Amino acid sequence: MFSRFCKLCPQTTNVQFVKLQRCYLGFAQNPDETKFPSAAQFTLTSATMPSRLQEVLQNIVNMDSLVQVSSDKLHHVLVSQKFMRVGSSNKPVELLKYIKPKVANKEPVIVFSNSNNTCGWVNMFLKRSNINTVHLSGTMPMYTRNGMYADFKSGRCNVLCTTNAGSRGLDTVAVKHVLNFEFPFDTADYIHRCGRTGRVGSVKDCRVTNFISTPAEITLVRRIEKATRKMKPIPICNIYETQEDNTYEEPLDLNVDANETAEQEFSIPY
């Protein structure tokens, strides 16, 4: 995103303010050297910050002049997180058990999947189970996505099935529940998915529920739990990195039997 800005705005000598929202995007490559006036003000906002941020910006702004604003008063109260060990073959049954009470109580739910195919299947499965749903994916035209989301936001439909395309930019205070039908591949996506509920001004008792199916997912959950217990920021890592890490960590109480369900619940200061 920042590289694109530099290309679209090559003449920056008169720039006074630069605001980068969702600044975790667009830092894969260093932008060309760009000269901004010394009085120009930068504002960068995001739930997660890229690790390369300083490397990218150090030739553009004085890093010592940047002030990080983050405090408990800027964030909503902790949102409860539940991790359920569910075998892949049992997910449809557990999905219905989870969704039906929410729909009966008219409590808005977002269901996340990792792929468009799974998202479409979840949407179809729920519809065939007489549950009214809408779904979003990155392959949809923007006007279609906007229409689907409008139905969900207005309350005409209380279940939204989506991929990571719905984990950023959807701002509503109505969502009470987030379900990760498929656990995300990295913790950054997890944080952004969690951020769809428990927003400032939202209802109380917001929850995030996660279906955990594989050993790699359990290892990623351990990273999240370890950070939570120590009240530290959740580390940005992916499922492939955790598979390579042989460091011993205190085990979770997650049942490894795919035919049984165990639960682990705690609050995360994301």
mmCIF file of C-alpha atoms in Angstrom:
data_model
loop_
_atom_site.group_PDB
_atom_site.id
_atom_site.type_symbol
_atom_site.label_atom_id
_atom_site.label_comp_id
_atom_site.label_asym_id
_atom_site.label_seq_id
_atom_site.Cartn_x
_atom_site.Cartn_y
_atom_site.Cartn_z
ATOM 1 C CA MET A 1 0.000 0.000 0.000
ATOM 2 C CA PHE A 2 2.748 2.448 0.918
ATOM 3 C CA SER A 3 4.722 1.590 -2.218
ATOM 4 C CA ARG A 4 1.604 2.237 -4.278
ATOM 5 C CA PHE A 5 1.129 5.607 -2.599
ATOM 6 C CA CYS A 6 4.697 6.594 -3.462
ATOM 7 C CA LYS A 7 4.144 5.650 -7.101
ATOM 8 C CA LEU A 8 0.828 7.483 -7.395
ATOM 9 C CA CYS A 9 2.165 10.546 -5.599
ATOM 10 C CA PRO A 10 5.757 11.030 -6.836
ATOM 11 C CA GLN A 11 5.776 14.744 -5.948
ATOM 12 C CA THR A 12 5.642 14.863 -2.187
ATOM 13 C CA THR A 13 7.265 18.190 -1.425
ATOM 14 C CA ASN A 14 3.924 19.778 -0.497
ATOM 15 C CA VAL A 15 2.540 16.841 1.464
ATOM 16 C CA GLN A 16 1.486 17.808 4.990
ATOM 17 C CA PHE A 17 -0.272 14.706 6.300
ATOM 18 C CA VAL A 18 0.071 10.990 5.487
ATOM 19 C CA LYS A 19 -2.295 8.483 7.116
ATOM 20 C CA LEU A 20 -1.809 4.762 6.486
ATOM 21 C CA GLN A 21 -4.734 2.716 7.754
ATOM 22 C CA ARG A 22 -4.306 -1.072 8.018
ATOM 23 C CA CYS A 23 -0.571 -0.540 7.593
ATOM 24 C CA TYR A 24 0.186 -4.267 7.817
ATOM 25 C CA LEU A 25 -0.432 -4.277 4.039
ATOM 26 C CA GLY A 26 2.012 -3.357 1.309
ATOM 27 C CA PHE A 27 5.368 -3.706 3.078
ATOM 28 C CA ALA A 28 6.654 -6.664 1.095
ATOM 29 C CA GLN A 29 9.094 -4.434 -0.757
ATOM 30 C CA ASN A 30 10.899 -1.244 0.147
ATOM 31 C CA PRO A 31 9.421 1.798 -1.599
ATOM 32 C CA ASP A 32 11.600 3.969 -3.774
ATOM 33 C CA GLU A 33 13.329 6.743 -1.867
ATOM 34 C CA THR A 34 10.748 9.457 -1.321
ATOM 35 C CA LYS A 35 11.335 12.933 0.050
ATOM 36 C CA PHE A 36 8.719 14.338 2.382
ATOM 37 C CA PRO A 37 8.880 17.784 4.007
ATOM 38 C CA SER A 38 10.360 17.642 7.492
ATOM 39 C CA ALA A 39 7.074 19.012 8.872
ATOM 40 C CA ALA A 40 4.951 16.264 7.295
ATOM 41 C CA GLN A 41 2.984 14.219 9.838
ATOM 42 C CA PHE A 42 2.621 10.437 9.559
ATOM 43 C CA THR A 43 -0.187 8.439 11.160
ATOM 44 C CA LEU A 44 -0.070 4.636 10.945
ATOM 45 C CA THR A 45 -2.959 2.593 12.323
ATOM 46 C CA SER A 46 -3.459 -1.150 12.474
ATOM 47 C CA ALA A 47 -4.308 -4.020 14.798
ATOM 48 C CA THR A 48 -0.963 -5.585 13.851
ATOM 49 C CA MET A 49 2.259 -3.918 12.760
ATOM 50 C CA PRO A 50 4.621 -5.525 10.218
ATOM 51 C CA SER A 51 8.020 -6.497 11.584
ATOM 52 C CA ARG A 52 9.655 -4.685 8.635
ATOM 53 C CA LEU A 53 8.042 -1.356 9.486
ATOM 54 C CA GLN A 54 11.206 0.297 10.791
ATOM 55 C CA GLU A 55 13.311 -1.076 7.931
ATOM 56 C CA VAL A 56 10.891 0.329 5.352
ATOM 57 C CA LEU A 57 10.364 3.751 6.914
ATOM 58 C CA GLN A 58 13.817 4.543 8.308
ATOM 59 C CA ASN A 59 14.923 6.290 5.093
ATOM 60 C CA ILE A 60 11.699 8.275 4.872
ATOM 61 C CA VAL A 61 10.970 9.456 8.402
ATOM 62 C CA ASN A 62 12.883 9.860 11.632
ATOM 63 C CA MET A 63 11.838 6.762 13.560
ATOM 64 C CA ASP A 64 12.594 8.481 16.868
ATOM 65 C CA SER A 65 9.896 11.029 16.062
ATOM 66 C CA LEU A 66 7.149 8.385 15.867
ATOM 67 C CA VAL A 67 5.060 8.052 19.018
ATOM 68 C CA GLN A 68 3.261 4.777 19.659
ATOM 69 C CA VAL A 69 -0.240 5.278 21.029
ATOM 70 C CA SER A 70 -1.635 2.150 22.644
ATOM 71 C CA SER A 71 -3.349 1.876 25.984
ATOM 72 C CA ASP A 72 -6.043 -0.106 27.737
ATOM 73 C CA LYS A 73 -8.406 2.853 27.483
ATOM 74 C CA LEU A 74 -8.319 2.702 23.683
ATOM 75 C CA HIS A 75 -9.476 -0.905 23.527
ATOM 76 C CA HIS A 76 -12.621 -2.824 24.347
ATOM 77 C CA VAL A 77 -12.751 -5.138 27.330
ATOM 78 C CA LEU A 78 -11.267 -8.580 26.842
ATOM 79 C CA VAL A 79 -13.140 -10.922 24.529
ATOM 80 C CA SER A 80 -13.441 -14.522 25.673
ATOM 81 C CA GLN A 81 -11.720 -17.056 23.412
ATOM 82 C CA LYS A 82 -12.694 -20.730 23.327
ATOM 83 C CA PHE A 83 -10.603 -23.446 21.644
ATOM 84 C CA MET A 84 -12.440 -26.690 20.891
ATOM 85 C CA ARG A 85 -10.699 -29.867 19.747
ATOM 86 C CA VAL A 86 -12.955 -31.081 16.927
ATOM 87 C CA GLY A 87 -12.164 -33.802 14.405
ATOM 88 C CA SER A 88 -12.599 -32.762 10.776
ATOM 89 C CA SER A 89 -15.434 -35.229 10.236
ATOM 90 C CA ASN A 90 -17.309 -33.857 13.261
ATOM 91 C CA LYS A 91 -17.118 -30.213 12.242
ATOM 92 C CA PRO A 92 -20.504 -30.089 10.438
ATOM 93 C CA VAL A 93 -22.313 -31.471 13.494
ATOM 94 C CA GLU A 94 -20.496 -29.107 15.860
ATOM 95 C CA LEU A 95 -21.183 -26.208 13.487
ATOM 96 C CA LEU A 96 -24.941 -26.768 13.666
ATOM 97 C CA LYS A 97 -24.837 -27.193 17.449
ATOM 98 C CA TYR A 98 -22.979 -23.889 17.659
ATOM 99 C CA ILE A 99 -25.039 -21.885 15.144
ATOM 100 C CA LYS A 100 -28.641 -22.860 15.922
ATOM 101 C CA PRO A 101 -28.892 -21.260 19.413
ATOM 102 C CA LYS A 102 -27.340 -18.042 18.097
ATOM 103 C CA VAL A 103 -29.790 -17.840 15.210
ATOM 104 C CA ALA A 104 -32.715 -18.565 17.540
ATOM 105 C CA ASN A 105 -31.625 -15.646 19.745
ATOM 106 C CA LYS A 106 -30.929 -13.430 16.708
ATOM 107 C CA GLU A 107 -27.267 -13.021 17.699
ATOM 108 C CA PRO A 108 -25.076 -12.090 14.691
ATOM 109 C CA VAL A 109 -22.288 -14.585 13.932
ATOM 110 C CA ILE A 110 -19.338 -14.479 11.523
ATOM 111 C CA VAL A 111 -18.021 -17.891 10.431
ATOM 112 C CA PHE A 112 -14.467 -17.871 9.037
ATOM 113 C CA SER A 113 -12.903 -20.416 6.684
ATOM 114 C CA ASN A 114 -9.459 -20.463 5.089
ATOM 115 C CA SER A 115 -10.507 -21.016 1.468
ATOM 116 C CA ASN A 116 -13.262 -19.918 -0.892
ATOM 117 C CA ASN A 117 -14.269 -23.548 -1.445
ATOM 118 C CA THR A 118 -14.754 -24.250 2.255
ATOM 119 C CA CYS A 119 -16.544 -20.941 2.747
ATOM 120 C CA GLY A 120 -18.949 -21.787 -0.071
ATOM 121 C CA TRP A 121 -19.516 -25.265 1.357
ATOM 122 C CA VAL A 122 -20.246 -23.925 4.859
ATOM 123 C CA ASN A 123 -22.688 -21.411 3.396
ATOM 124 C CA MET A 124 -24.472 -24.116 1.361
ATOM 125 C CA PHE A 125 -24.516 -26.564 4.288
ATOM 126 C CA LEU A 126 -26.149 -24.022 6.599
ATOM 127 C CA LYS A 127 -28.710 -23.007 3.977
ATOM 128 C CA ARG A 128 -29.659 -26.660 3.465
ATOM 129 C CA SER A 129 -30.083 -26.854 7.232
ATOM 130 C CA ASN A 130 -32.680 -24.048 6.986
ATOM 131 C CA ILE A 131 -30.354 -21.363 8.333
ATOM 132 C CA ASN A 132 -30.386 -18.047 6.501
ATOM 133 C CA THR A 133 -26.829 -16.998 5.603
ATOM 134 C CA VAL A 134 -24.836 -14.700 3.344
ATOM 135 C CA HIS A 135 -21.223 -15.183 2.334
ATOM 136 C CA LEU A 136 -18.271 -13.079 1.230
ATOM 137 C CA SER A 137 -15.078 -14.040 -0.552
ATOM 138 C CA GLY A 138 -12.204 -12.248 -2.237
ATOM 139 C CA THR A 139 -13.303 -13.470 -5.681
ATOM 140 C CA MET A 140 -16.622 -11.604 -5.526
ATOM 141 C CA PRO A 141 -17.058 -8.226 -7.238
ATOM 142 C CA MET A 142 -17.074 -5.381 -4.736
ATOM 143 C CA TYR A 143 -20.712 -4.461 -5.386
ATOM 144 C CA THR A 144 -21.746 -8.057 -4.630
ATOM 145 C CA ARG A 145 -19.754 -8.061 -1.410
ATOM 146 C CA ASN A 146 -21.265 -4.746 -0.358
ATOM 147 C CA GLY A 147 -24.776 -6.078 -0.960
ATOM 148 C CA MET A 148 -24.124 -9.263 1.015
ATOM 149 C CA TYR A 149 -22.606 -7.370 3.902
ATOM 150 C CA ALA A 150 -25.479 -4.864 3.919
ATOM 151 C CA ASP A 151 -27.935 -7.734 4.476
ATOM 152 C CA PHE A 152 -25.853 -8.947 7.413
ATOM 153 C CA LYS A 153 -25.213 -5.540 8.952
ATOM 154 C CA SER A 154 -28.883 -4.553 8.747
ATOM 155 C CA GLY A 155 -29.951 -7.708 10.583
ATOM 156 C CA ARG A 156 -31.854 -9.234 7.669
ATOM 157 C CA CYS A 157 -29.454 -12.169 8.033
ATOM 158 C CA ASN A 158 -27.606 -13.106 11.226
ATOM 159 C CA VAL A 159 -24.928 -15.445 9.827
ATOM 160 C CA LEU A 160 -22.054 -14.298 7.629
ATOM 161 C CA CYS A 161 -19.737 -16.934 6.122
ATOM 162 C CA THR A 162 -16.463 -15.508 4.880
ATOM 163 C CA THR A 163 -12.735 -15.959 4.357
ATOM 164 C CA ASN A 164 -9.949 -13.607 5.429
ATOM 165 C CA ALA A 165 -11.525 -11.158 2.981
ATOM 166 C CA GLY A 166 -13.970 -10.405 5.801
ATOM 167 C CA SER A 167 -11.385 -10.172 8.568
ATOM 168 C CA ARG A 168 -10.370 -6.604 7.695
ATOM 169 C CA GLY A 169 -12.410 -3.482 7.201
ATOM 170 C CA LEU A 170 -15.817 -4.772 8.344
ATOM 171 C CA ASP A 171 -16.883 -2.316 11.023
ATOM 172 C CA THR A 172 -20.015 -3.246 12.924
ATOM 173 C CA VAL A 173 -20.844 -3.253 16.620
ATOM 174 C CA ALA A 174 -23.588 -5.862 16.204
ATOM 175 C CA VAL A 175 -21.414 -8.992 15.914
ATOM 176 C CA LYS A 176 -21.502 -10.975 19.145
ATOM 177 C CA HIS A 177 -19.828 -14.189 17.993
ATOM 178 C CA VAL A 178 -16.933 -15.155 15.735
ATOM 179 C CA LEU A 179 -16.395 -18.799 14.824
ATOM 180 C CA ASN A 180 -13.194 -19.981 13.189
ATOM 181 C CA PHE A 181 -14.560 -23.064 11.422
ATOM 182 C CA GLU A 182 -11.017 -23.381 10.098
ATOM 183 C CA PHE A 183 -8.256 -21.996 12.294
ATOM 184 C CA PRO A 184 -6.153 -19.405 10.408
ATOM 185 C CA PHE A 185 -2.645 -20.197 9.222
ATOM 186 C CA ASP A 186 -1.012 -17.336 11.153
ATOM 187 C CA THR A 187 -1.614 -15.314 14.279
ATOM 188 C CA ALA A 188 -1.957 -11.995 12.427
ATOM 189 C CA ASP A 189 -5.038 -13.303 10.620
ATOM 190 C CA TYR A 190 -6.309 -14.652 13.928
ATOM 191 C CA ILE A 191 -6.031 -11.239 15.566
ATOM 192 C CA HIS A 192 -7.867 -9.543 12.713
ATOM 193 C CA ARG A 193 -10.627 -12.137 12.749
ATOM 194 C CA CYS A 194 -11.035 -11.625 16.499
ATOM 195 C CA GLY A 195 -11.297 -7.907 15.816
ATOM 196 C CA ARG A 196 -14.658 -8.341 14.072
ATOM 197 C CA THR A 197 -16.312 -8.659 17.485
ATOM 198 C CA GLY A 198 -15.899 -6.852 20.785
ATOM 199 C CA ARG A 199 -15.509 -3.511 19.044
ATOM 200 C CA VAL A 200 -15.965 -0.233 20.906
ATOM 201 C CA GLY A 201 -19.692 0.343 21.329
ATOM 202 C CA SER A 202 -20.578 -3.309 20.754
ATOM 203 C CA VAL A 203 -22.747 -5.543 22.903
ATOM 204 C CA LYS A 204 -21.359 -7.268 25.990
ATOM 205 C CA ASP A 205 -20.221 -10.877 26.313
ATOM 206 C CA CYS A 206 -18.664 -11.120 22.862
ATOM 207 C CA ARG A 207 -16.929 -14.417 22.121
ATOM 208 C CA VAL A 208 -14.545 -16.054 19.677
ATOM 209 C CA THR A 209 -14.777 -19.833 19.242
ATOM 210 C CA ASN A 210 -12.183 -21.908 17.392
ATOM 211 C CA PHE A 211 -12.416 -25.421 15.975
ATOM 212 C CA ILE A 212 -8.966 -27.017 16.350
ATOM 213 C CA SER A 213 -8.303 -30.126 14.248
ATOM 214 C CA THR A 214 -4.594 -30.671 13.603
ATOM 215 C CA PRO A 215 -1.389 -30.906 15.679
ATOM 216 C CA ALA A 216 0.007 -27.852 13.867
ATOM 217 C CA GLU A 217 -3.032 -25.821 14.909
ATOM 218 C CA ILE A 218 -2.586 -26.945 18.511
ATOM 219 C CA THR A 219 1.016 -25.722 18.434
ATOM 220 C CA LEU A 220 -0.126 -22.320 17.165
ATOM 221 C CA VAL A 221 -2.761 -22.141 19.904
ATOM 222 C CA ARG A 222 -0.032 -22.835 22.471
ATOM 223 C CA ARG A 223 1.812 -19.739 21.249
ATOM 224 C CA ILE A 224 -1.342 -17.687 21.727
ATOM 225 C CA GLU A 225 -2.046 -19.143 25.166
ATOM 226 C CA LYS A 226 1.540 -18.633 26.340
ATOM 227 C CA ALA A 227 1.433 -14.948 25.381
ATOM 228 C CA THR A 228 -1.956 -14.537 27.038
ATOM 229 C CA ARG A 229 -0.868 -16.043 30.329
ATOM 230 C CA LYS A 230 2.098 -13.684 30.442
ATOM 231 C CA MET A 231 -0.079 -10.734 29.313
ATOM 232 C CA LYS A 232 2.217 -10.127 26.345
ATOM 233 C CA PRO A 233 1.358 -9.291 22.725
ATOM 234 C CA ILE A 234 0.513 -12.324 20.622
ATOM 235 C CA PRO A 235 3.606 -13.193 18.530
ATOM 236 C CA ILE A 236 3.205 -12.887 14.770
ATOM 237 C CA CYS A 237 3.996 -16.351 13.426
ATOM 238 C CA ASN A 238 2.460 -18.883 11.068
ATOM 239 C CA ILE A 239 1.586 -22.535 11.237
ATOM 240 C CA TYR A 240 4.649 -23.566 9.226
ATOM 241 C CA GLU A 241 7.048 -21.808 11.603
ATOM 242 C CA THR A 242 5.530 -23.583 14.586
ATOM 243 C CA GLN A 243 6.084 -26.948 12.905
ATOM 244 C CA GLU A 244 9.803 -26.167 12.706
ATOM 245 C CA ASP A 245 10.011 -25.009 16.324
ATOM 246 C CA ASN A 246 10.844 -27.860 18.682
ATOM 247 C CA THR A 247 10.875 -25.671 21.808
ATOM 248 C CA TYR A 248 9.026 -27.329 24.683
ATOM 249 C CA GLU A 249 5.912 -25.494 25.771
ATOM 250 C CA GLU A 250 3.450 -26.297 28.524
ATOM 251 C CA PRO A 251 0.747 -28.518 27.004
ATOM 252 C CA LEU A 252 -2.844 -27.444 26.533
ATOM 253 C CA ASP A 253 -5.766 -29.477 27.817
ATOM 254 C CA LEU A 254 -6.874 -30.266 24.270
ATOM 255 C CA ASN A 255 -7.958 -33.840 23.620
ATOM 256 C CA VAL A 256 -6.034 -35.371 20.728
ATOM 257 C CA ASP A 257 -8.824 -37.886 20.085
ATOM 258 C CA ALA A 258 -10.618 -36.703 16.935
ATOM 259 C CA ASN A 259 -13.834 -38.369 18.084
ATOM 260 C CA GLU A 260 -14.104 -36.344 21.254
ATOM 261 C CA THR A 261 -14.340 -32.648 21.998
ATOM 262 C CA ALA A 262 -12.357 -30.819 24.667
ATOM 263 C CA GLU A 263 -12.452 -27.123 25.401
ATOM 264 C CA GLN A 264 -9.954 -24.510 26.531
ATOM 265 C CA GLU A 265 -11.179 -21.011 27.285
ATOM 266 C CA PHE A 266 -9.450 -17.804 28.298
ATOM 267 C CA SER A 267 -9.449 -14.111 27.470
ATOM 268 C CA ILE A 268 -6.947 -12.611 25.074
ATOM 269 C CA PRO A 269 -5.918 -8.916 25.124
ATOM 270 C CA TYR A 270 -5.592 -8.726 21.347
#
